[in-house]
Coordinates of C-alpha atoms and ligand atoms in Angstrom, one line a residue:
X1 CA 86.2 150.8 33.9
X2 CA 89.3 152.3 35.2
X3 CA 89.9 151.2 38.5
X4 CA 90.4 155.0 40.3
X5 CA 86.8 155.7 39.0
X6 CA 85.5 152.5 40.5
X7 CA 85.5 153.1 43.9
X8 CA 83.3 156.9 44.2
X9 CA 81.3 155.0 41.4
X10 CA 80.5 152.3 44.0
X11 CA 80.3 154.7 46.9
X12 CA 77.4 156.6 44.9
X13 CA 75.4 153.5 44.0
X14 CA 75.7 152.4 47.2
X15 CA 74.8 156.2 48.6
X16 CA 71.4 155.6 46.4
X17 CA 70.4 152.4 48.1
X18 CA 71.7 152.4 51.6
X19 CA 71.8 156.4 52.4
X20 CA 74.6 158.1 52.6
X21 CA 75.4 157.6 56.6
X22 CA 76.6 154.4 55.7
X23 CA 78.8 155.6 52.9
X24 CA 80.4 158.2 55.3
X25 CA 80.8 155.6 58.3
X26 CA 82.3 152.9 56.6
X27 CA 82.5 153.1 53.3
X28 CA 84.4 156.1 52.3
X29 CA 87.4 154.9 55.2
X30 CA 87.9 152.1 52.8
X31 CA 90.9 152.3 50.0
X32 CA 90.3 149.9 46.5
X33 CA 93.8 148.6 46.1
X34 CA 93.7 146.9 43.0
X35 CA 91.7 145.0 40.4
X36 CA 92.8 141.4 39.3
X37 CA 91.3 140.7 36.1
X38 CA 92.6 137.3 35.9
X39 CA 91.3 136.0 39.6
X40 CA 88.5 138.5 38.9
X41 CA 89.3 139.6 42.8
X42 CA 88.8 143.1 44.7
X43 CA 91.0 144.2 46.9
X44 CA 90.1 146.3 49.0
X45 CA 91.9 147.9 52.3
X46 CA 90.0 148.9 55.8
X47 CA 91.9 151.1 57.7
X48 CA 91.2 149.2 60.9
X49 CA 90.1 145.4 61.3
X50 CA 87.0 147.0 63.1
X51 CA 86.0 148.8 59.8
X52 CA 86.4 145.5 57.8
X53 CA 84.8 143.0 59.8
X54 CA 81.7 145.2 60.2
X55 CA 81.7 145.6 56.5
X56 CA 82.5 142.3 55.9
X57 CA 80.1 140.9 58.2
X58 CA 76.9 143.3 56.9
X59 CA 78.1 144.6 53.2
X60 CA 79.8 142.1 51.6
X61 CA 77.0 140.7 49.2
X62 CA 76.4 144.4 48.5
X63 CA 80.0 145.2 47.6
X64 CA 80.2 142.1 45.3
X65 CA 77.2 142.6 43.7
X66 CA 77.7 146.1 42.8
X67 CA 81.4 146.1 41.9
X68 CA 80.7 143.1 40.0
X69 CA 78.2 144.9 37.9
X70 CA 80.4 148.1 37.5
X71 CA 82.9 145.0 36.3
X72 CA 81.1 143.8 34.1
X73 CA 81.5 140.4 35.5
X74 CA 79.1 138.1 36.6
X75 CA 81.3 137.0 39.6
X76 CA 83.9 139.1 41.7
X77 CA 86.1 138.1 44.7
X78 CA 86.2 140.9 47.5
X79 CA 89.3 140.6 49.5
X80 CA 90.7 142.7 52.2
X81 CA 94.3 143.4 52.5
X82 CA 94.7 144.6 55.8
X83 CA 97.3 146.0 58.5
X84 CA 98.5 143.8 60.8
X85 CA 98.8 145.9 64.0
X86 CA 95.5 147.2 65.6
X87 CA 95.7 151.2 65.9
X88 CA 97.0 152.5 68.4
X89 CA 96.3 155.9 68.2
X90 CA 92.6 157.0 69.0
X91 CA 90.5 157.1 66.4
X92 CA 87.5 159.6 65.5
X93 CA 85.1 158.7 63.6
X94 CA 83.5 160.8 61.2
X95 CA 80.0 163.0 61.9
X96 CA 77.4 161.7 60.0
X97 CA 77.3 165.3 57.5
X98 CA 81.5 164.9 56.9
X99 CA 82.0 164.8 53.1
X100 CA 85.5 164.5 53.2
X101 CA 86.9 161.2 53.8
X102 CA 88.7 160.3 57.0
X103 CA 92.3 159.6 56.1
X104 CA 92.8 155.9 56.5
X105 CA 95.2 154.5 59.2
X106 CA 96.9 152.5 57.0
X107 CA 98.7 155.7 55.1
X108 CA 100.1 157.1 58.3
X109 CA 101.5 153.7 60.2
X110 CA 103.9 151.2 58.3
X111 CA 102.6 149.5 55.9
X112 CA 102.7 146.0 56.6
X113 CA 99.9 144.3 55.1
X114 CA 99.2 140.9 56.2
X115 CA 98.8 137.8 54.1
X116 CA 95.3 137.2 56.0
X117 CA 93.0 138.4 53.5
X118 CA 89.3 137.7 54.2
X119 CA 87.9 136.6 50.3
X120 CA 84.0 135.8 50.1
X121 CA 82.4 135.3 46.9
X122 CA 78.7 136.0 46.3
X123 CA 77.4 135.8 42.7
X124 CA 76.2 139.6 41.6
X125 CA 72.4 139.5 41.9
X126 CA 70.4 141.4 39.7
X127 CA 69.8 145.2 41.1
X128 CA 65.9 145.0 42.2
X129 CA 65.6 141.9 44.0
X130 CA 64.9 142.6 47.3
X131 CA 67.2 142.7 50.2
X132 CA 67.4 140.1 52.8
X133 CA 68.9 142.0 55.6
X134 CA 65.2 143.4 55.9
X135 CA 62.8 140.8 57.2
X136 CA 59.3 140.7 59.6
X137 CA 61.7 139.0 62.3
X138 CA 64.3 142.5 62.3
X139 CA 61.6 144.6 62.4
X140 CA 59.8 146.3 65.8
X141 CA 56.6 146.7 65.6
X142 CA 54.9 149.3 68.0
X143 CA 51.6 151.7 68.1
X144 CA 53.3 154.0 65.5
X145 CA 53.1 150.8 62.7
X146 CA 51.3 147.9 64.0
X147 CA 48.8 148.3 61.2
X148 CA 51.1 148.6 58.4
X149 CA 52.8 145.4 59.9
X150 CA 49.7 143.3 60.4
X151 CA 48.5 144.6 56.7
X152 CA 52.0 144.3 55.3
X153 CA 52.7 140.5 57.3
X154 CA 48.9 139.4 56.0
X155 CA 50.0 139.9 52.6
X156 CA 52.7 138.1 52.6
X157 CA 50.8 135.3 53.3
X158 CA 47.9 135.1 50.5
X159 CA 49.9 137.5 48.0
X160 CA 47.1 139.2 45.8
X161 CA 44.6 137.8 47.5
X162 CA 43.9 140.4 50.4
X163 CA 44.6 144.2 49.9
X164 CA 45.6 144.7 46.2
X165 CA 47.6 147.3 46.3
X166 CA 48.8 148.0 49.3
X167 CA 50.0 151.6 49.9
X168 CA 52.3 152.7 53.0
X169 CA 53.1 155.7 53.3
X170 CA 54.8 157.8 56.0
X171 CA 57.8 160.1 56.9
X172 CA 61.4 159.2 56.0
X173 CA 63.4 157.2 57.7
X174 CA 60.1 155.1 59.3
X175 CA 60.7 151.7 58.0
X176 CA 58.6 152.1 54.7
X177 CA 61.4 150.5 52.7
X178 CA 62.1 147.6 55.4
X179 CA 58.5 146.3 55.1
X180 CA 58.6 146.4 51.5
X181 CA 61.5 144.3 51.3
X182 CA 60.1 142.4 54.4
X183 CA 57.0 141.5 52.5
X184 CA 59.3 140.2 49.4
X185 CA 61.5 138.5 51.4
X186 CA 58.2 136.6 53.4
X187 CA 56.9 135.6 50.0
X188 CA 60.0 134.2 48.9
X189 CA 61.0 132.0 52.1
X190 CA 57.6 130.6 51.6
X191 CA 57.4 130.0 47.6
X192 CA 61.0 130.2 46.4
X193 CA 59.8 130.3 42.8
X194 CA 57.8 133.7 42.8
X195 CA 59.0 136.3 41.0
X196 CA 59.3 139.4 42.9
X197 CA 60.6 142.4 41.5
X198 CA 61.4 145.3 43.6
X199 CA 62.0 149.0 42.3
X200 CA 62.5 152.3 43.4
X201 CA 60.4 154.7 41.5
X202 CA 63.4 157.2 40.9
X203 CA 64.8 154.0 38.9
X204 CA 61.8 152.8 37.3
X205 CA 61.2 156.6 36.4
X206 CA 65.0 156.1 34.4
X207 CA 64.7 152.8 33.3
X208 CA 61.7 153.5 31.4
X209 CA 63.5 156.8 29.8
X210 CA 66.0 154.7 28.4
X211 CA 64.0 152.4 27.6
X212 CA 62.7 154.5 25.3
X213 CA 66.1 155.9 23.9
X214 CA 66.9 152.5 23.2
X215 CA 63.6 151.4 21.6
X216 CA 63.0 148.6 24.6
X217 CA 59.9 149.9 25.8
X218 CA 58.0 146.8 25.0
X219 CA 61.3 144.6 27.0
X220 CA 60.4 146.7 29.9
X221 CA 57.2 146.8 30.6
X222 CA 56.9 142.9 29.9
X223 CA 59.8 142.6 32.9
X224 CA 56.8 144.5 34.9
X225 CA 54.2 142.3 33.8
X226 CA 55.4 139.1 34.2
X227 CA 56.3 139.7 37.9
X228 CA 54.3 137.8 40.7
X229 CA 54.7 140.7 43.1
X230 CA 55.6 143.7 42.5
X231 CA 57.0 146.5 45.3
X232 CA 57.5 149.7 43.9
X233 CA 59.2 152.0 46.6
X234 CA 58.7 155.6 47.1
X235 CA 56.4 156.4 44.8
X236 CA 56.2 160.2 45.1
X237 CA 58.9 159.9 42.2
X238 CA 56.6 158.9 39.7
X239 CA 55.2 163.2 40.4
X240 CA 55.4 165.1 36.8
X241 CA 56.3 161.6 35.0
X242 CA 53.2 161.6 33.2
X243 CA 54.9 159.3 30.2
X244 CA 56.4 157.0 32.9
X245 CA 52.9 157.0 35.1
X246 CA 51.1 155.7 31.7
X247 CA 53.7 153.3 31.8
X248 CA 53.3 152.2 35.1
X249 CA 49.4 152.2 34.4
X250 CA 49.3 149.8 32.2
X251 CA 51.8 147.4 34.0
X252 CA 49.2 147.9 36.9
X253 CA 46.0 147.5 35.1
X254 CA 47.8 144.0 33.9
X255 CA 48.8 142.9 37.5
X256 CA 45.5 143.7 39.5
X257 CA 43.8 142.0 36.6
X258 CA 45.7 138.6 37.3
X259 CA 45.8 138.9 40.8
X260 CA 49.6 140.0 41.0
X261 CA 50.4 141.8 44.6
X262 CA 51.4 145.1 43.8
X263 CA 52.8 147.1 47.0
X264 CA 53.8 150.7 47.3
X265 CA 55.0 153.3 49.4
X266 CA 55.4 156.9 49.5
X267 CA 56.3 159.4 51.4
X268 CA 52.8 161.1 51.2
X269 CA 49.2 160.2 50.3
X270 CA 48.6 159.4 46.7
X271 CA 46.5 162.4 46.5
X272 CA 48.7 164.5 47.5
X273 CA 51.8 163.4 45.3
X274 CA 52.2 166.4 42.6
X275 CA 50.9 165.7 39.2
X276 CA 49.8 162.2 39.4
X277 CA 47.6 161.9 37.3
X278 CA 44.0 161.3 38.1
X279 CA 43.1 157.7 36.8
X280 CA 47.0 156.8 38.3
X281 CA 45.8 158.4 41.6
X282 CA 42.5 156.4 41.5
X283 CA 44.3 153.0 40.9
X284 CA 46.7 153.6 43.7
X285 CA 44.1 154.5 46.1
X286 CA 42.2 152.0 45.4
X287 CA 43.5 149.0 47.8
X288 CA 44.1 149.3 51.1
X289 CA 46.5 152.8 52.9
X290 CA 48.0 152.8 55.8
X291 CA 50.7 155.1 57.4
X292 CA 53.7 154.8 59.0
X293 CA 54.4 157.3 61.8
X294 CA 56.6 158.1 64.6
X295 CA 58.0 155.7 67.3
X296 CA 57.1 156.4 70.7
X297 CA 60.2 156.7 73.3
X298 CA 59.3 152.8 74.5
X299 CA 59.5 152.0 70.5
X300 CA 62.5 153.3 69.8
X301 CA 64.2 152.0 72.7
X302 CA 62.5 148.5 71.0
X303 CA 64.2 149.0 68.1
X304 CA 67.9 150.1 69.4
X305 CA 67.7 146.8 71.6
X306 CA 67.2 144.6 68.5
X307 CA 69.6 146.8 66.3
X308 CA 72.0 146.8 69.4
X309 CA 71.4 142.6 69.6
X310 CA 71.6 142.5 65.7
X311 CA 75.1 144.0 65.8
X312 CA 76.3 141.6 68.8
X313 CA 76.8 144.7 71.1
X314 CA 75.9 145.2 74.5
X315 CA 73.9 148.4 75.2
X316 CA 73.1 149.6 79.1
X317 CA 69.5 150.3 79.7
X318 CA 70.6 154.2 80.6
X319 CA 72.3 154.5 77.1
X320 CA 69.7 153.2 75.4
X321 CA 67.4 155.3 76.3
X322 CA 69.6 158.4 75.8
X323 CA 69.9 157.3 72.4
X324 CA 66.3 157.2 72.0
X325 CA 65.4 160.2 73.6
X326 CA 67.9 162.0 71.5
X327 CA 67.2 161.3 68.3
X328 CA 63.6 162.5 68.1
X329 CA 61.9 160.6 65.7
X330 CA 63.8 159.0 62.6
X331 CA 64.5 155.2 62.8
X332 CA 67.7 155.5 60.0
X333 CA 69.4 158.4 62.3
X334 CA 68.8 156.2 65.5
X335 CA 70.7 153.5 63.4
X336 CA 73.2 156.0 62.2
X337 CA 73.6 157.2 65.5
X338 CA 73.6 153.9 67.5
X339 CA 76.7 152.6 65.0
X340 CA 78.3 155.6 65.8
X341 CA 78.7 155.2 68.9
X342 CA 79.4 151.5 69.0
X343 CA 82.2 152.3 66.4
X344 CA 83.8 155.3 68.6
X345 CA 83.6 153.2 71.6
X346 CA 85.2 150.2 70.2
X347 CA 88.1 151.7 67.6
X348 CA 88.8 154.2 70.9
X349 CA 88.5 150.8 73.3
X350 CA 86.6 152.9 76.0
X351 CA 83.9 151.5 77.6
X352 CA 80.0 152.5 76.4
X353 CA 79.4 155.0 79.2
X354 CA 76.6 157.6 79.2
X355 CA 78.7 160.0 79.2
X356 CA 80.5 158.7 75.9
X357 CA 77.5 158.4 73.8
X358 CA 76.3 162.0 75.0
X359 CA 79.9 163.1 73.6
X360 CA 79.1 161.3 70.3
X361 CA 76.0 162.2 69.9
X362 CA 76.2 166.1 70.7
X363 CA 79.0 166.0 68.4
X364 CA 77.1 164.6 65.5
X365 CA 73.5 165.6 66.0
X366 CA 73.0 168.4 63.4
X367 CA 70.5 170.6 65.7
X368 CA 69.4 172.7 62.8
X369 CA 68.0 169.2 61.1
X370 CA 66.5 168.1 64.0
X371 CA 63.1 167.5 63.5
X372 CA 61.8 169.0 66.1
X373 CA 62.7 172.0 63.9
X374 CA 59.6 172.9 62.6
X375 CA 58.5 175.0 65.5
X376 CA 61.6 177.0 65.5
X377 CA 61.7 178.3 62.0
X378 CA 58.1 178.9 62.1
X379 CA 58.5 181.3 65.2
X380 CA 61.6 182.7 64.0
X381 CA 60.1 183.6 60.2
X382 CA 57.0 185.4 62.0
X383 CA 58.8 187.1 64.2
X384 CA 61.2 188.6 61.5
X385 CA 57.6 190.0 60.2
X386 CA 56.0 190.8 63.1
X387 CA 53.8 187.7 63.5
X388 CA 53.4 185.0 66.2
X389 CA 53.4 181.3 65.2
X390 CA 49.8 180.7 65.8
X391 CA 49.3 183.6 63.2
X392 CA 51.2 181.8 60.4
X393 CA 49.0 178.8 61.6
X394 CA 46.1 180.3 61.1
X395 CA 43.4 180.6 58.5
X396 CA 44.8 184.3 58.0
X397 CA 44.8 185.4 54.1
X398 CA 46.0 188.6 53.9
X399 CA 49.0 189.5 51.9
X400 CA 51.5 190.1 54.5
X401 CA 50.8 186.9 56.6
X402 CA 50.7 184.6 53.6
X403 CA 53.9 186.2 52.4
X404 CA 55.2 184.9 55.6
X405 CA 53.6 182.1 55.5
X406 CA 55.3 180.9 51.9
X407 CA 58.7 181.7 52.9
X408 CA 58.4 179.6 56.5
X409 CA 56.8 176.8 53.8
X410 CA 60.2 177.3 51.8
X411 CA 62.4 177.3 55.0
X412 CA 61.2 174.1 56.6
X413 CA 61.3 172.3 53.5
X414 CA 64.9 173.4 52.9
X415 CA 66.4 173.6 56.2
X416 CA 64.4 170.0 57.6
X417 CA 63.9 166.7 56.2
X418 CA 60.6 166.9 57.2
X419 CA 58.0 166.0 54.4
X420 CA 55.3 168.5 52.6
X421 CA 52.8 166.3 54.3
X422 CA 54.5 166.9 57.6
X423 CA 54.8 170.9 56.7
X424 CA 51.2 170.9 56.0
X425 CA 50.2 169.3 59.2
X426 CA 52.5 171.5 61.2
X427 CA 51.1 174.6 59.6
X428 CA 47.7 173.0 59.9
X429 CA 47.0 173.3 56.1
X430 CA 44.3 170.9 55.1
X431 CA 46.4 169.1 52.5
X432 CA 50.0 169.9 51.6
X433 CA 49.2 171.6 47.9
X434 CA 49.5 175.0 49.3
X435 CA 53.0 173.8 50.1
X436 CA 54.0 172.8 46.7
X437 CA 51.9 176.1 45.7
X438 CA 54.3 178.5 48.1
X439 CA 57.7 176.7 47.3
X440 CA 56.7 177.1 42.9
X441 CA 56.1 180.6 44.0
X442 CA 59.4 181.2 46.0
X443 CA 61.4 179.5 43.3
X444 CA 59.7 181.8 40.5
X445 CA 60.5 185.1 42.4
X446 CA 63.8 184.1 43.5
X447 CA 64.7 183.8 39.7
X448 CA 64.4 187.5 39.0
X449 CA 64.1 189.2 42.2
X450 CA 67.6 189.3 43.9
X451 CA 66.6 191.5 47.1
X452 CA 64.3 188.7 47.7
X453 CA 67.4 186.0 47.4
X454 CA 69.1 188.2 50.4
X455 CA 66.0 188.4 52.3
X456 CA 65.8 184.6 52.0
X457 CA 69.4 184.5 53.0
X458 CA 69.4 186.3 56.3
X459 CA 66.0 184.3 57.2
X460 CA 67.8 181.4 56.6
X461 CA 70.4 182.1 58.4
X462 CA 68.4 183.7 61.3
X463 CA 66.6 179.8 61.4
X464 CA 69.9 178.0 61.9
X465 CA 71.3 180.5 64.1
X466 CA 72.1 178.4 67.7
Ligands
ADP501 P1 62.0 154.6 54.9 O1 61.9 153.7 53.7 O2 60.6 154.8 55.6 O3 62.6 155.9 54.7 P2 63.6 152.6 56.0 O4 62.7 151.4 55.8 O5 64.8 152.7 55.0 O6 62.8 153.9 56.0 O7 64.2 152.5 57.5 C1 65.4 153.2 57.9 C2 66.2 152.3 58.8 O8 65.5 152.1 60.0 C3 66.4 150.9 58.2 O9 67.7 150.5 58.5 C4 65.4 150.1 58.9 O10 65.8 148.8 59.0 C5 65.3 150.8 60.2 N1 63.9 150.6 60.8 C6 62.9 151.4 60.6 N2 61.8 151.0 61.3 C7 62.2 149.9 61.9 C8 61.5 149.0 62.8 N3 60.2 149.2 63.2 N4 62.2 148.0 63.4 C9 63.5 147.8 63.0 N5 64.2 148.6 62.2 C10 63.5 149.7 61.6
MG502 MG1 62.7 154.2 51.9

């Protein structure tokens, strides 16, 4: 691979498995110098030692194991080159929703790189094991997951022996994948020799279709039987896969039968994952299900004090809870939004006042994808057709108010990250298929009815408007 092609090839692999905050707020600040074939070493350039010693320090078995695959070798050095002097200038650092890279330091000061260059070496490990910066000892447990924990913890200690499967499901951003990897990780401190296999079901879902292409169907589905445990993430993938879901069925019919721990999560009940189908539906529901759901205030403050300790950074009780009060429900932006502020406060070297983090946060809090949001495109949509709120709440069938209703459906689910599940219980609609129903239906009309596109248009707009 040509080395200019690398580097957004890692960035989007590493978008895929660690979200894309983390791309913008450190990755994409980072320059790939060069490729040594002959040391087999990286080198890579931070524009500020800050940058690299926080990636070094929590992404450097991730950037060797992923460049080393797009290397094709089994082993790759990753090496910093960089600048001597610390910045001088302030630095900003990027809003979470900046695409555009922030251009490094090191292109607009001299360019004296130093000779210290920070090489690690970690051998590539293969792409679903699972991840050992997510463990039962990181992780906050509080009224909002206590039983997924307890469930998820028991497991871990008599694999297949207890709830088999085990299904969490909940919002994103709620710690679902944590506990998966948690669970793997538990198993394996206590019998090194398990095999544990952990997938995403957007991969499985592509693994399996070329699997096919390539005539290996029989390779991969005896990789998914001969697991020990097997932790299939975010299963709400496998919806309309009906080839991949008999797929999957049979690799689970084969594990429960021998006792094999099979976890999953999803980001909604398994009946209400779109075209699952039923006897897939059936074996998933048929273990133990438990959700995942918001943090309370005390919670989150919790979890920013262990994140905060984690990270070797002090955090006053009055910013913490700013933090937490701020960011309304989602663990990944409190994380996102915690390492922003640690990062302004340190590359600017100003102290972590409230005031600072209220700058920082203000600045990079997207207030129409806050997700409190719910209530304020529902009002807005009825009020652009004469309804209230509680109307489009309501059992209410006629034309009109169901009209309304689909398009503030539509609008939540484009404009929030909320889940269907979420919409549904917002709108108080007994399951969320009438979602799925309204946004098919939007879709179809918006293919051949263009005054309907402009109508959508100006509502949208009318949503996000301050
Ligand atoms: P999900 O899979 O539900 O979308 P993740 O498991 O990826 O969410 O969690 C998002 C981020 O929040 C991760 O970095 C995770 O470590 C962190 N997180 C979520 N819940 C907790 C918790 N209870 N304690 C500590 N960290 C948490
Ligand atoms: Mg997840």
């Amino acid at each position: 691979m040509v080395t200019h092609t690398l580097w957004p090839e890692f960035l989007s692999i590493v978008r895929e498995e660690v979200g894309s905050r983390v791309v913008e707020t450190w990755f994409k600040a980072i320059v790939l110098n060069r490729w040594d074939p002959t040391t087999k070493t990286v080198f890579l350039q931070a524009p500020n030692p800050f940058v690299q010693s926080w990636v070094t320090t929590h992404y450097q078995p991730l950037l060797a194991q992923h460049l080393g695959r797009l290397l094709h070798e089994q082993q790759v050095t990753v090496s910093f080159t960089e600048i001597a002097s610390a910045p001088t200038s302030p630095v900003s650092v990027p809003p979470a929703s900046t695409t555009q890279a922030p251009a490094p330091l090191a292109k607009s000061g001299p360019l004296t790189l130093s000779q210290r260059t920070l090489a690690q070496t970690a051998p590539a490990k293969p792409r679903n094991s699972v991840n050992d910066q997510y463990q039962f000892s990181n992780f906050v447990v509080g009224p909002h997951n206590s039983l997924a924990y307890a469930a998820a913890h028991a497991i871990s200690e008599k694999p297949g022996k207890l709830y088999n499967p085990f299904f969490i499901y909940g919002g994103s951003g709620l710690g679902k994948t944590h506990l998966l990897h948690a669970i793997g990780n538990a198993i394996k401190e206590r019998t090194p020799s398990c095999r544990i296999i952990y997938q995403g079901a957007d991969r499985f879902v592509n693994e399996f279709i070329n699997a096919i292409r390539f005539d290996k169907v029989y390779q991969f589905e005896s990789k998914y039987k001969d697991v020990d445990v097997l932790l299939v993430d975010d299963m709400q993938f496998l919806a309309h896969k009906e080839q991949t879901q008999e797929a999957f069925f049979h690799i689970f019919n084969t594990l429960q039968q021998t006792q094999k721990q099979i976890v999953f999560t999803s980001d909604s009940l398994p009946r209400e994952i779109a075209g699952l189908a039923d006897r897939m539906r059936s074996r998933l529901e048929s273990g133990l299900i438990t959700d995942i759901s918001t943090p309370t205030l005390e919670t989150k403050i919790a979890i920013i004090r262990k994140k905060a300790e984690a990270h070797q950074e002090k955090l006053s009780d009055e910013v913490a809870e700013y933090i937490a009060t701020a960011i309304t429900s989602n663990v990944r932006e409190l994380e996102g939004a915690l390492i922003r502020v640690f990062a302004f406060a340190s590359l600017t070297q100003q102290p972590l006042t409230l005031e600072l983090a209220a700058k920082i946060i203000a600045r990079t809090v997207e207030p129409s994808k806050s997700p409190t949001d719910l209530s304020t495109i529902g009002a807005r949509v009825a009020k652009h057709f004469d309804y209230s709120l509680q109307d489009l709440k309501s059992a209410q069938r006629n034309k009109d108010i169901s009209f309304a209703r689909q398009i503030a459906m539509y609008l939540m689910k484009q404009c929030t990250r909320h889940s269907l599940r979420e919409i549904g219980k917002f709108l108080a609609r007994k399951d969320h298929s009438t979602i799925i129903h309204a946004l098919e239906k939007i879709e179809q009309r918006k293919q051949n009815d263009p005054e309907f596109v402009q109508l959508l248009t100006e509502l949208e707009r009318k949503v996000n408007a301050p």
